[in-house]
Short mmCIF file of C-alpha atoms in Angstrom, two decimals:
data_model
loop_
_atom_site.label_atom_id
_atom_site.label_comp_id
_atom_site.label_asym_id
_atom_site.label_seq_id
_atom_site.Cartn_x
_atom_site.Cartn_y
_atom_site.Cartn_z
CA MET N 1 -72.28 33.43 -122.70
CA ALA N 2 -71.15 30.59 -120.72
CA SER N 3 -73.40 27.68 -120.18
CA TYR N 4 -74.23 26.52 -116.51
CA ASP N 5 -71.24 23.25 -116.57
CA ALA N 6 -69.01 25.76 -118.27
CA LEU N 7 -69.52 28.25 -115.16
CA LEU N 8 -69.19 25.38 -112.82
CA GLN N 9 -66.20 23.97 -114.15
CA ARG N 10 -64.32 27.15 -113.61
CA TYR N 11 -65.58 28.38 -110.28
CA ARG N 12 -64.55 24.70 -108.99
CA ALA N 13 -61.22 24.91 -110.51
CA ALA N 14 -60.84 28.35 -108.44
CA GLY N 15 -62.32 26.81 -105.17
CA GLN N 16 -65.65 29.27 -105.45
CA GLU N 17 -67.90 26.79 -106.72
CA HIS N 18 -70.64 27.68 -103.68
CA LEU N 19 -71.50 30.48 -106.17
CA LEU N 20 -73.78 28.39 -107.91
CA LYS N 21 -75.19 26.41 -104.77
CA PHE N 22 -78.72 27.93 -105.15
CA TRP N 23 -78.78 27.30 -109.04
CA GLU N 24 -81.90 24.79 -109.20
CA GLN N 25 -83.95 27.09 -107.03
CA LEU N 26 -83.45 30.33 -109.31
CA SER N 27 -85.97 31.47 -111.76
CA ALA N 28 -84.85 31.58 -115.70
CA GLU N 29 -84.32 35.53 -115.20
CA GLU N 30 -82.37 35.07 -111.97
CA ARG N 31 -80.43 32.21 -113.53
CA ASP N 32 -79.69 34.21 -116.41
CA ALA N 33 -78.65 37.76 -114.67
CA LEU N 34 -76.30 35.41 -112.28
CA ALA N 35 -74.92 33.57 -115.23
CA LYS N 36 -73.82 37.31 -116.48
CA GLN N 37 -72.32 38.32 -113.61
CA LEU N 38 -70.11 35.09 -113.34
CA ASP N 39 -69.26 35.28 -116.29
CA ALA N 40 -67.36 38.89 -116.41
CA LEU N 41 -66.32 38.30 -113.30
CA ASP N 42 -62.17 37.57 -113.58
CA ILE N 43 -62.41 35.11 -110.53
CA GLU N 44 -58.78 34.00 -110.92
CA ARG N 45 -57.90 37.39 -110.37
CA VAL N 46 -60.13 38.05 -107.62
CA ASN N 47 -58.16 34.92 -105.84
CA ARG N 48 -54.91 36.57 -106.81
CA ILE N 49 -55.68 39.99 -105.50
CA TYR N 50 -56.77 38.26 -102.01
CA GLN N 51 -53.70 36.35 -102.12
CA LYS N 52 -51.50 38.71 -102.32
CA ALA N 53 -53.43 41.54 -100.12
CA VAL N 54 -53.08 39.05 -97.43
CA SER N 55 -49.32 38.00 -97.71
CA SER N 56 -48.52 41.80 -98.24
CA GLU N 57 -50.28 43.00 -94.70
CA SER N 58 -48.54 40.06 -93.07
CA GLN N 59 -45.34 40.91 -94.58
CA SER N 60 -45.72 44.58 -93.79
CA ALA N 61 -46.62 43.58 -90.04
CA SER N 62 -43.52 41.27 -89.82
CA ALA N 63 -40.83 44.01 -91.55
CA PRO N 64 -42.38 47.24 -91.54
CA ASP N 65 -40.15 49.70 -94.19
CA THR N 66 -38.10 52.44 -92.76
CA ILE N 67 -40.38 55.75 -92.76
CA GLU N 68 -38.90 58.77 -93.38
CA PRO N 69 -40.11 62.39 -93.97
CA LEU N 70 -39.56 63.86 -97.11
CA PRO N 71 -36.41 65.37 -98.25
CA GLU N 72 -36.27 69.07 -98.29
CA ASP N 73 -35.56 69.35 -102.27
CA ALA N 74 -38.72 67.15 -102.84
CA SER N 75 -41.26 69.96 -101.90
CA ASP N 76 -42.20 73.49 -102.48
CA SER N 77 -44.23 75.92 -101.37
CA ALA N 78 -47.09 77.52 -103.11
CA SER N 79 -46.49 80.84 -101.16
CA SER N 80 -42.93 80.60 -103.17
CA GLU N 81 -41.87 83.88 -105.01
CA LYS N 82 -42.06 81.41 -107.84
CA SER N 83 -46.00 80.72 -107.88
CA ALA N 84 -46.45 83.26 -110.68
CA GLU N 85 -43.78 81.43 -113.08
CA TRP N 86 -45.64 78.37 -112.09
CA ARG N 87 -48.55 79.89 -112.93
CA ARG N 88 -47.83 81.21 -116.18
CA ALA N 89 -46.60 77.91 -117.21
CA GLY N 90 -49.95 75.98 -116.34
CA LEU N 91 -51.94 78.40 -118.10
CA GLU N 92 -49.75 78.25 -120.92
CA ALA N 93 -50.61 74.60 -121.08
CA ILE N 94 -54.25 75.19 -120.34
CA ALA N 95 -54.40 77.73 -123.03
CA ARG N 96 -53.16 74.85 -125.85
CA ASN N 97 -55.74 72.62 -124.68
CA ALA N 98 -53.27 70.00 -123.23
CA VAL N 99 -54.76 69.48 -119.58
CA GLY N 100 -57.33 67.45 -118.60
CA VAL N 101 -58.83 66.89 -115.49
CA LEU N 102 -60.32 63.73 -113.50
CA LEU N 103 -62.77 63.75 -110.64
CA MET N 104 -63.14 60.95 -107.98
CA ALA N 105 -67.25 60.98 -107.30
CA GLY N 106 -68.33 57.89 -106.88
CA GLY N 107 -69.52 58.03 -103.00
CA GLN N 108 -72.60 58.83 -101.80
CA GLY N 109 -73.54 61.54 -99.18
CA THR N 110 -74.86 58.92 -96.80
CA ARG N 111 -72.89 60.26 -93.80
CA LEU N 112 -74.51 63.57 -94.60
CA GLY N 113 -78.00 61.81 -94.37
CA SER N 114 -78.39 62.09 -98.04
CA SER N 115 -78.58 59.06 -100.84
CA SER N 116 -77.78 61.41 -103.61
CA PRO N 117 -74.10 61.15 -105.07
CA LYS N 118 -71.93 63.84 -102.93
CA GLY N 119 -71.33 65.84 -105.50
CA CYS N 120 -75.16 66.86 -105.77
CA TYR N 121 -74.78 68.33 -102.21
CA ASP N 122 -75.89 72.12 -101.33
CA ILE N 123 -73.50 72.80 -98.01
CA GLY N 124 -76.26 75.71 -97.57
CA LEU N 125 -74.41 78.70 -99.62
CA PRO N 126 -76.75 81.71 -100.13
CA SER N 127 -76.48 80.53 -104.01
CA HIS N 128 -77.62 77.21 -103.03
CA LYS N 129 -75.39 75.56 -105.71
CA SER N 130 -73.82 72.47 -105.57
CA LEU N 131 -70.46 71.03 -104.98
CA PHE N 132 -70.60 70.05 -108.82
CA GLN N 133 -71.67 73.46 -110.10
CA TYR N 134 -68.97 74.75 -107.88
CA GLN N 135 -66.31 72.78 -109.92
CA ALA N 136 -67.74 73.23 -113.43
CA GLU N 137 -67.74 77.04 -112.85
CA ARG N 138 -63.96 76.64 -111.58
CA ILE N 139 -63.47 74.89 -115.27
CA SER N 140 -65.24 77.62 -117.09
CA ARG N 141 -63.77 80.50 -115.52
CA LEU N 142 -60.40 79.03 -116.30
CA GLN N 143 -60.56 78.29 -119.83
CA THR N 144 -61.66 82.15 -119.64
CA VAL N 145 -58.42 83.13 -118.04
CA ALA N 146 -56.44 81.41 -120.16
CA GLU N 147 -57.85 82.52 -123.47
CA GLU N 148 -57.71 86.04 -122.00
CA GLU N 149 -54.16 85.86 -120.82
CA PHE N 150 -52.62 84.06 -124.02
CA GLY N 151 -54.91 86.04 -126.46
CA LYS N 152 -56.75 82.93 -127.52
CA PRO N 153 -60.26 83.26 -129.64
CA LYS N 154 -63.18 83.22 -127.17
CA GLY N 155 -64.32 79.20 -126.56
CA SER N 156 -61.22 78.15 -128.19
CA VAL N 157 -59.82 76.62 -124.76
CA THR N 158 -61.46 73.44 -123.59
CA ILE N 159 -60.33 71.67 -120.10
CA PRO N 160 -62.15 68.16 -120.22
CA TRP N 161 -63.78 66.73 -117.33
CA TYR N 162 -63.33 63.13 -116.58
CA VAL N 163 -66.25 62.42 -113.96
CA MET N 164 -65.50 58.71 -112.20
CA THR N 165 -69.02 57.55 -111.03
CA SER N 166 -69.22 54.31 -108.89
CA GLY N 167 -72.43 52.03 -109.94
CA PRO N 168 -74.84 53.19 -107.97
CA THR N 169 -74.14 56.84 -108.49
CA ARG N 170 -73.89 56.76 -112.02
CA PRO N 171 -77.39 57.20 -113.65
CA GLU N 172 -78.23 60.44 -110.75
CA THR N 173 -74.82 61.77 -111.66
CA GLU N 174 -75.64 61.84 -115.36
CA GLN N 175 -79.08 63.22 -114.81
CA PHE N 176 -77.54 65.83 -112.49
CA PHE N 177 -75.67 66.96 -115.18
CA LYS N 178 -78.31 66.81 -117.57
CA SER N 179 -81.02 68.87 -115.89
CA HIS N 180 -78.52 71.16 -115.02
CA LYS N 181 -77.59 71.78 -118.39
CA TYR N 182 -74.10 70.90 -117.69
CA PHE N 183 -73.54 73.71 -115.66
CA GLY N 184 -72.68 75.75 -118.68
CA LEU N 185 -69.97 73.30 -120.09
CA ASP N 186 -70.36 71.62 -123.58
CA PRO N 187 -71.75 68.01 -122.77
CA LYS N 188 -69.14 66.78 -125.06
CA ASN N 189 -66.54 67.96 -122.86
CA VAL N 190 -67.59 66.24 -119.82
CA ILE N 191 -67.16 62.53 -119.67
CA PHE N 192 -68.80 60.04 -117.26
CA PHE N 193 -67.03 56.83 -116.53
CA GLU N 194 -67.65 54.13 -113.72
CA GLN N 195 -65.12 52.68 -110.99
CA GLY N 196 -64.63 48.97 -111.03
CA THR N 197 -65.97 46.79 -108.22
CA LEU N 198 -64.79 43.65 -106.42
CA PRO N 199 -66.44 40.74 -105.01
CA CYS N 200 -66.96 40.84 -101.04
CA LEU N 201 -64.93 37.97 -99.57
CA THR N 202 -65.15 36.03 -96.51
CA MET N 203 -61.74 35.98 -93.86
CA ASP N 204 -60.77 33.03 -95.91
CA GLY N 205 -61.34 34.54 -99.31
CA LYS N 206 -64.37 32.77 -100.14
CA VAL N 207 -66.64 35.18 -102.40
CA LEU N 208 -70.02 36.11 -100.61
CA LEU N 209 -73.45 36.16 -102.39
CA ASP N 210 -76.01 38.72 -100.54
CA SER N 211 -78.92 37.14 -102.29
CA PRO N 212 -79.09 33.40 -103.65
CA GLY N 213 -78.56 34.60 -107.28
CA HIS N 214 -76.02 37.63 -106.82
CA VAL N 215 -72.35 38.29 -105.75
CA ALA N 216 -72.17 40.91 -102.84
CA VAL N 217 -69.65 43.57 -104.70
CA ALA N 218 -68.16 46.66 -103.40
CA PRO N 219 -66.29 49.79 -105.16
CA ASP N 220 -62.32 48.71 -105.39
CA GLY N 221 -61.33 51.98 -103.97
CA ASN N 222 -60.29 55.25 -105.23
CA GLY N 223 -57.41 53.68 -106.42
CA GLY N 224 -59.98 51.61 -109.25
CA LEU N 225 -59.47 54.97 -111.34
CA TYR N 226 -56.55 53.78 -113.00
CA ALA N 227 -58.13 50.61 -114.30
CA ALA N 228 -61.04 52.61 -114.65
CA THR N 229 -59.18 54.46 -117.37
CA ARG N 230 -58.73 51.72 -119.46
CA ALA N 231 -62.38 50.61 -119.30
CA PRO N 232 -64.63 51.06 -122.23
CA LEU N 233 -66.85 54.11 -121.86
CA ASP N 234 -69.39 52.51 -123.50
CA PRO N 235 -70.19 48.53 -123.50
CA LYS N 236 -71.21 49.19 -127.51
CA ASP N 237 -67.63 50.90 -128.40
CA LYS N 238 -64.70 48.77 -126.81
CA SER N 239 -62.23 50.90 -128.71
CA ARG N 240 -62.93 54.23 -126.50
CA THR N 241 -61.87 54.50 -123.16
CA VAL N 242 -60.69 57.60 -120.78
CA LEU N 243 -56.71 57.21 -121.98
CA SER N 244 -57.91 56.85 -125.74
CA ASP N 245 -59.75 59.79 -125.26
CA LEU N 246 -56.93 61.79 -123.51
CA ALA N 247 -54.82 60.82 -126.71
CA ALA N 248 -57.47 61.71 -129.22
CA ARG N 249 -57.39 65.71 -127.48
CA ASN N 250 -53.89 65.37 -127.54
CA ILE N 251 -54.05 65.84 -123.41
CA SER N 252 -50.56 65.62 -121.46
CA TYR N 253 -51.18 66.64 -118.17
CA VAL N 254 -54.03 65.50 -115.77
CA HIS N 255 -55.26 66.96 -112.45
CA ALA N 256 -57.09 64.38 -110.02
CA TYR N 257 -59.28 65.38 -107.11
CA CYS N 258 -61.73 64.35 -104.70
CA VAL N 259 -65.43 65.92 -105.33
CA ASP N 260 -66.04 66.43 -101.32
CA ASN N 261 -63.24 69.50 -100.83
CA CYS N 262 -65.54 72.73 -101.62
CA LEU N 263 -61.98 74.93 -101.92
CA VAL N 264 -60.57 72.70 -104.60
CA ARG N 265 -58.85 74.84 -107.32
CA VAL N 266 -59.84 72.55 -110.44
CA ALA N 267 -56.84 72.12 -113.08
CA ASP N 268 -54.89 74.72 -110.74
CA PRO N 269 -52.67 76.57 -113.18
CA VAL N 270 -50.13 77.11 -110.09
CA PHE N 271 -49.86 73.53 -109.65
CA ILE N 272 -49.45 72.19 -113.25
CA GLY N 273 -46.91 74.60 -114.07
CA TYR N 274 -45.14 73.70 -111.10
CA SER N 275 -45.38 69.94 -111.96
CA ILE N 276 -44.25 70.78 -115.61
CA LEU N 277 -41.41 72.58 -114.74
CA LYS N 278 -40.36 70.27 -112.04
CA GLN N 279 -40.77 67.71 -114.74
CA ALA N 280 -42.74 65.18 -112.26
CA ASP N 281 -44.39 62.33 -113.85
CA CYS N 282 -46.81 62.10 -110.86
CA ALA N 283 -47.06 64.84 -108.17
CA ALA N 284 -49.18 65.49 -104.95
CA LYS N 285 -50.77 68.59 -103.15
CA VAL N 286 -50.33 68.77 -99.65
CA VAL N 287 -51.47 71.00 -96.67
CA PRO N 288 -49.30 71.06 -93.66
CA LYS N 289 -51.05 68.93 -90.89
CA ALA N 290 -52.85 71.33 -88.04
CA SER N 291 -51.27 69.54 -85.38
CA PRO N 292 -48.96 66.21 -84.37
CA THR N 293 -51.88 64.07 -83.47
CA GLU N 294 -54.04 65.08 -86.66
CA SER N 295 -55.55 61.81 -88.05
CA VAL N 296 -54.11 62.03 -91.59
CA GLY N 297 -52.21 60.33 -94.16
CA VAL N 298 -48.94 61.91 -94.83
CA VAL N 299 -46.44 61.78 -97.78
CA ALA N 300 -43.20 60.84 -96.80
CA ARG N 301 -40.36 57.88 -97.72
CA ARG N 302 -41.30 54.45 -96.83
CA GLY N 303 -38.37 52.44 -97.75
CA ASN N 304 -36.71 54.69 -99.92
CA LYS N 305 -39.54 55.31 -102.14
CA TYR N 306 -42.57 57.96 -101.92
CA SER N 307 -45.74 57.03 -100.27
CA VAL N 308 -48.31 57.80 -98.34
CA VAL N 309 -48.11 56.78 -94.57
CA GLU N 310 -51.19 56.61 -92.60
CA TYR N 311 -51.45 57.94 -89.26
CA SER N 312 -51.91 54.66 -87.21
CA GLU N 313 -48.25 53.62 -88.93
CA ILE N 314 -46.59 56.59 -87.35
CA SER N 315 -45.10 56.57 -83.91
CA LYS N 316 -45.84 59.26 -81.27
CA GLU N 317 -42.19 60.46 -81.24
CA GLN N 318 -42.13 60.54 -85.45
CA ALA N 319 -45.14 62.33 -85.28
CA GLU N 320 -43.71 64.94 -82.74
CA ARG N 321 -40.60 65.10 -84.60
CA ARG N 322 -39.53 68.81 -85.87
CA ASP N 323 -37.18 70.26 -88.14
CA ALA N 324 -34.52 72.23 -88.28
CA SER N 325 -37.08 75.02 -88.83
CA GLY N 326 -38.90 74.12 -86.33
CA ALA N 327 -41.93 72.70 -87.97
CA LEU N 328 -43.44 69.11 -88.13
CA ALA N 329 -40.99 66.63 -89.96
CA PHE N 330 -44.11 64.75 -91.38
CA ARG N 331 -46.28 67.29 -91.99
CA ALA N 332 -47.31 66.88 -95.33
CA GLY N 333 -51.10 66.11 -95.29
CA ASN N 334 -52.33 63.97 -97.95
CA ILE N 335 -55.85 65.65 -99.43
CA ALA N 336 -55.95 63.06 -102.42
CA ASN N 337 -55.06 65.99 -104.87
CA HIS N 338 -52.62 65.07 -107.58
CA PHE N 339 -51.19 65.47 -110.88
CA TYR N 340 -50.03 63.04 -113.57
CA THR N 341 -48.35 63.15 -117.30
CA THR N 342 -50.82 60.93 -119.46
CA ALA N 343 -47.37 59.04 -120.24
CA PHE N 344 -47.30 57.86 -116.73
CA LEU N 345 -51.24 57.29 -116.50
CA ASN N 346 -51.00 55.02 -119.45
CA GLN N 347 -47.87 53.04 -117.89
CA VAL N 348 -49.97 51.99 -114.56
CA GLU N 349 -51.05 48.83 -116.22
CA GLU N 350 -47.32 47.74 -116.67
CA PHE N 351 -47.05 47.59 -112.28
CA GLU N 352 -50.56 47.39 -111.54
CA ASN N 353 -50.05 43.63 -110.72
CA ASP N 354 -47.63 44.35 -108.28
CA LEU N 355 -49.54 46.58 -106.08
CA ALA N 356 -51.08 45.20 -103.15
CA PHE N 357 -55.10 45.94 -102.42
CA HIS N 358 -55.83 46.64 -98.58
CA ILE N 359 -58.25 45.07 -96.77
CA ALA N 360 -60.89 46.76 -94.97
CA ARG N 361 -62.75 44.33 -92.84
CA LYS N 362 -66.21 44.96 -92.43
CA LYS N 363 -69.60 43.89 -91.27
CA ILE N 364 -71.27 42.10 -94.86
CA ALA N 365 -74.81 40.98 -95.20
CA HIS N 366 -74.75 37.60 -96.82
CA VAL N 367 -76.66 34.65 -97.85
CA ASP N 368 -76.00 31.85 -95.31
CA LEU N 369 -75.13 28.64 -97.71
CA GLU N 370 -77.02 26.13 -95.71
CA SER N 371 -80.46 27.98 -95.32
CA GLY N 372 -80.49 30.39 -98.26
CA SER N 373 -81.81 33.40 -95.42
CA LEU N 374 -79.96 36.75 -95.44
CA VAL N 375 -77.74 37.31 -92.29
CA LYS N 376 -76.92 40.52 -90.95
CA PRO N 377 -73.82 40.50 -89.12
CA THR N 378 -73.23 42.36 -85.85
CA LYS N 379 -69.30 42.06 -86.11
CA PRO N 380 -67.11 42.20 -89.14
CA ASN N 381 -67.49 39.06 -90.86
CA GLY N 382 -65.36 39.66 -94.29
CA MET N 383 -63.74 41.63 -96.36
CA LYS N 384 -63.70 44.04 -99.07
CA LEU N 385 -60.76 44.92 -100.81
CA GLU N 386 -59.55 48.48 -101.76
CA MET N 387 -56.69 50.17 -103.92
CA PHE N 388 -56.13 53.90 -102.71
CA VAL N 389 -55.11 56.50 -105.46
CA PHE N 390 -51.81 57.18 -103.95
CA ASP N 391 -50.47 53.76 -104.33
CA VAL N 392 -48.99 53.96 -107.64
CA PHE N 393 -46.33 56.89 -105.66
CA PRO N 394 -43.56 54.47 -105.29
CA TYR N 395 -43.55 53.60 -109.06
CA THR N 396 -42.86 57.33 -110.06
CA LYS N 397 -39.50 58.09 -111.89
CA ASN N 398 -39.73 62.04 -110.80
CA PHE N 399 -42.54 62.64 -107.96
CA ALA N 400 -43.07 66.58 -106.30
CA VAL N 401 -44.90 67.96 -103.54
CA LEU N 402 -46.53 70.94 -103.59
CA GLU N 403 -47.19 72.25 -99.67
CA VAL N 404 -50.47 74.85 -100.28
CA ALA N 405 -52.42 77.13 -97.43
CA ARG N 406 -55.71 74.42 -95.98
CA ASN N 407 -57.68 77.55 -95.58
CA GLU N 408 -57.21 78.36 -99.41
CA GLU N 409 -57.45 75.00 -101.03
CA PHE N 410 -58.57 72.28 -98.29
CA SER N 411 -62.30 71.67 -96.39
CA PRO N 412 -63.62 68.51 -97.12
CA LEU N 413 -67.13 67.61 -96.32
CA LYS N 414 -67.13 64.42 -94.47
CA ASN N 415 -69.58 64.49 -91.70
CA ALA N 416 -73.13 64.93 -91.03
CA PRO N 417 -74.60 68.07 -90.17
CA GLY N 418 -74.06 69.82 -86.99
CA THR N 419 -70.47 67.51 -86.35
CA GLY N 420 -68.37 70.80 -85.90
CA SER N 421 -65.56 69.60 -87.95
CA ASP N 422 -65.69 68.66 -91.80
CA ASP N 423 -69.15 69.15 -92.35
CA PRO N 424 -71.61 71.26 -94.14
CA GLU N 425 -71.46 74.43 -92.10
CA THR N 426 -67.40 74.14 -92.07
CA SER N 427 -67.51 74.04 -95.58
CA ARG N 428 -69.57 76.76 -95.80
CA ARG N 429 -68.08 79.04 -93.84
CA ASP N 430 -64.39 78.18 -95.62
CA LEU N 431 -65.77 79.11 -98.87
CA LEU N 432 -67.33 82.69 -97.79
CA ALA N 433 -64.47 83.79 -95.60
CA GLN N 434 -61.93 82.89 -98.62
CA HIS N 435 -64.42 84.82 -100.94
CA LYS N 436 -63.77 87.94 -98.26
CA ARG N 437 -59.96 87.53 -98.25
CA PHE N 438 -60.09 87.64 -102.20
CA LEU N 439 -62.29 91.18 -101.62
CA GLU N 440 -59.98 92.46 -99.51
CA ALA N 441 -57.04 91.76 -101.45
CA ALA N 442 -58.28 93.34 -104.30
CA GLY N 443 -58.42 96.63 -102.01
CA ALA N 444 -62.29 96.49 -100.49
CA THR N 445 -63.43 96.91 -97.47
CA VAL N 446 -65.83 94.01 -96.21
CA LYS N 447 -68.01 95.02 -92.88
CA GLU N 448 -67.96 92.60 -90.17
CA GLY N 449 -70.82 90.11 -90.49
CA VAL N 450 -71.49 90.43 -93.98
CA GLU N 451 -71.47 87.36 -96.29
CA ILE N 452 -70.49 87.53 -99.92
CA GLU N 453 -70.04 84.80 -101.99
CA LEU N 454 -68.45 85.62 -104.99
CA SER N 455 -69.12 83.07 -108.00
CA PRO N 456 -66.53 81.34 -109.53
CA LEU N 457 -67.49 82.64 -112.75
CA VAL N 458 -66.31 86.10 -111.41
CA SER N 459 -63.02 84.97 -110.27
CA TYR N 460 -61.04 81.73 -110.28
CA ALA N 461 -58.32 82.40 -107.23
CA GLY N 462 -59.06 86.24 -106.74
CA GLU N 463 -57.96 87.28 -109.98
CA GLY N 464 -59.89 90.14 -112.29
CA LEU N 465 -61.77 92.16 -109.17
CA GLU N 466 -59.61 95.34 -109.97
CA SER N 467 -62.69 97.46 -109.86
CA VAL N 468 -63.66 96.65 -105.96
CA LYS N 469 -60.68 98.46 -104.97
CA GLY N 470 -61.66 101.18 -102.23
CA LYS N 471 -65.36 100.13 -102.36
CA THR N 472 -66.74 99.21 -98.81
CA TYR N 473 -69.20 96.50 -98.77
CA THR N 474 -72.00 96.88 -96.15
CA LYS N 475 -74.64 94.14 -97.28
CA SER N 476 -74.60 90.30 -97.59
CA GLY N 477 -75.33 88.65 -100.96
CA ILE N 478 -74.23 86.64 -104.06
CA ALA N 479 -72.39 88.06 -106.83
CA GLU N 480 -72.85 86.04 -110.22
CA ALA N 481 -71.55 88.70 -112.40
CA LEU N 482 -68.64 91.61 -111.33
CA GLU N 483 -71.47 94.36 -111.62
CA GLU N 484 -73.68 92.96 -108.80
CA LEU N 485 -71.01 93.82 -106.35
CA ASP N 486 -72.18 97.49 -106.85
CA ALA N 487 -75.51 96.69 -105.13
CA LEU N 488 -74.18 95.28 -102.15
CA VAL N 489 -72.06 98.65 -101.40
#
């Protein structure tokens, strides 16, 4: 580890030597911890990221790019008559073990009144299953469906699950999986990794301390996913990364999504097959905007490249513009649900330095350099730098967009119970309403007010329910297996 003198020299050259101001007052243990943190920090990169973020922000404010809706040939709908063909192609890739899943699960349920990782949250279903359990069971079911439809031996199809945590959520996430026996999945196919952090900065780019012997850091945004796939999975084995693990397993295609959507179709064969047949290196799932004023970013063209345009960047006229069919022109609501080829994920490093981080101005608690006391500001005093997962879109060679029905695939969990939108109650309502539709589409009748929860192990997307045809369900309950539905007639 670098000595105090070497650290001082390096940080002085970077204009950040104030981080060692309290060195003399620290205990031997605190000095050791600070030296480790400063030694590991690429301070020169932090300075470059800050400069680029600031210049990019002022540049886009002074000369914004032209924003255009998606060209008609760039997107398709999951309700297309081709969806069966797409599903077959996606399922075939799953059956030959060519598909992996990246889960962005670094967030805590703070807004939900929980300090646990968001994926541990129980939205109040009759089964009280967590979001993690629902997603794990969808993977299990999909593996079975692929085996059955392609005549593969039981247990031969694997969809590896790469779970990205943040530093604070990792121990609890891993423990949650262990205590629930990985929800029936093989532990060797559930791989945990961690998103990176970046120091918090003052408005003029100086790194903040949150105690005399510790640099204040924050997660680097969901776009930190890309750098995190290149970081060692274990400090003791520098050679094994998410990317090397994908290569070792011969994974060609990856589905990436956020943990907080209870309707997410994990490794959705329709989306994967669509993207493969479109020969896309990257693709996005979108939902139609509910209204012109809905506060959601849209996938669009910015200066001739695919991009996500934030709702604040679209004028009222653009938001209300309609195409020849009467639909909103800017309607492709972004839901952080993406497809990549592993070849593309391996290329990200080549252009990552061209990507500008986004600046989030925040109230950041920090140590006053004069007094050494902790300051808790009442208004934004500094910045956190974040990259977004969609920042790579402009660099794709062949990009595709699949529009899906919101009520089938998107019900995010963002707000505290009782908020009335994107909260645990709306998540629960949307999931149980979908299960009712699955049963009715298979020919069953579900009486008014009856709530039936179908385990994902019974049906991934409404398949396998032929035996319910003609039955009338009069009792609410949970079906963990097809036979259990008989008790609800």
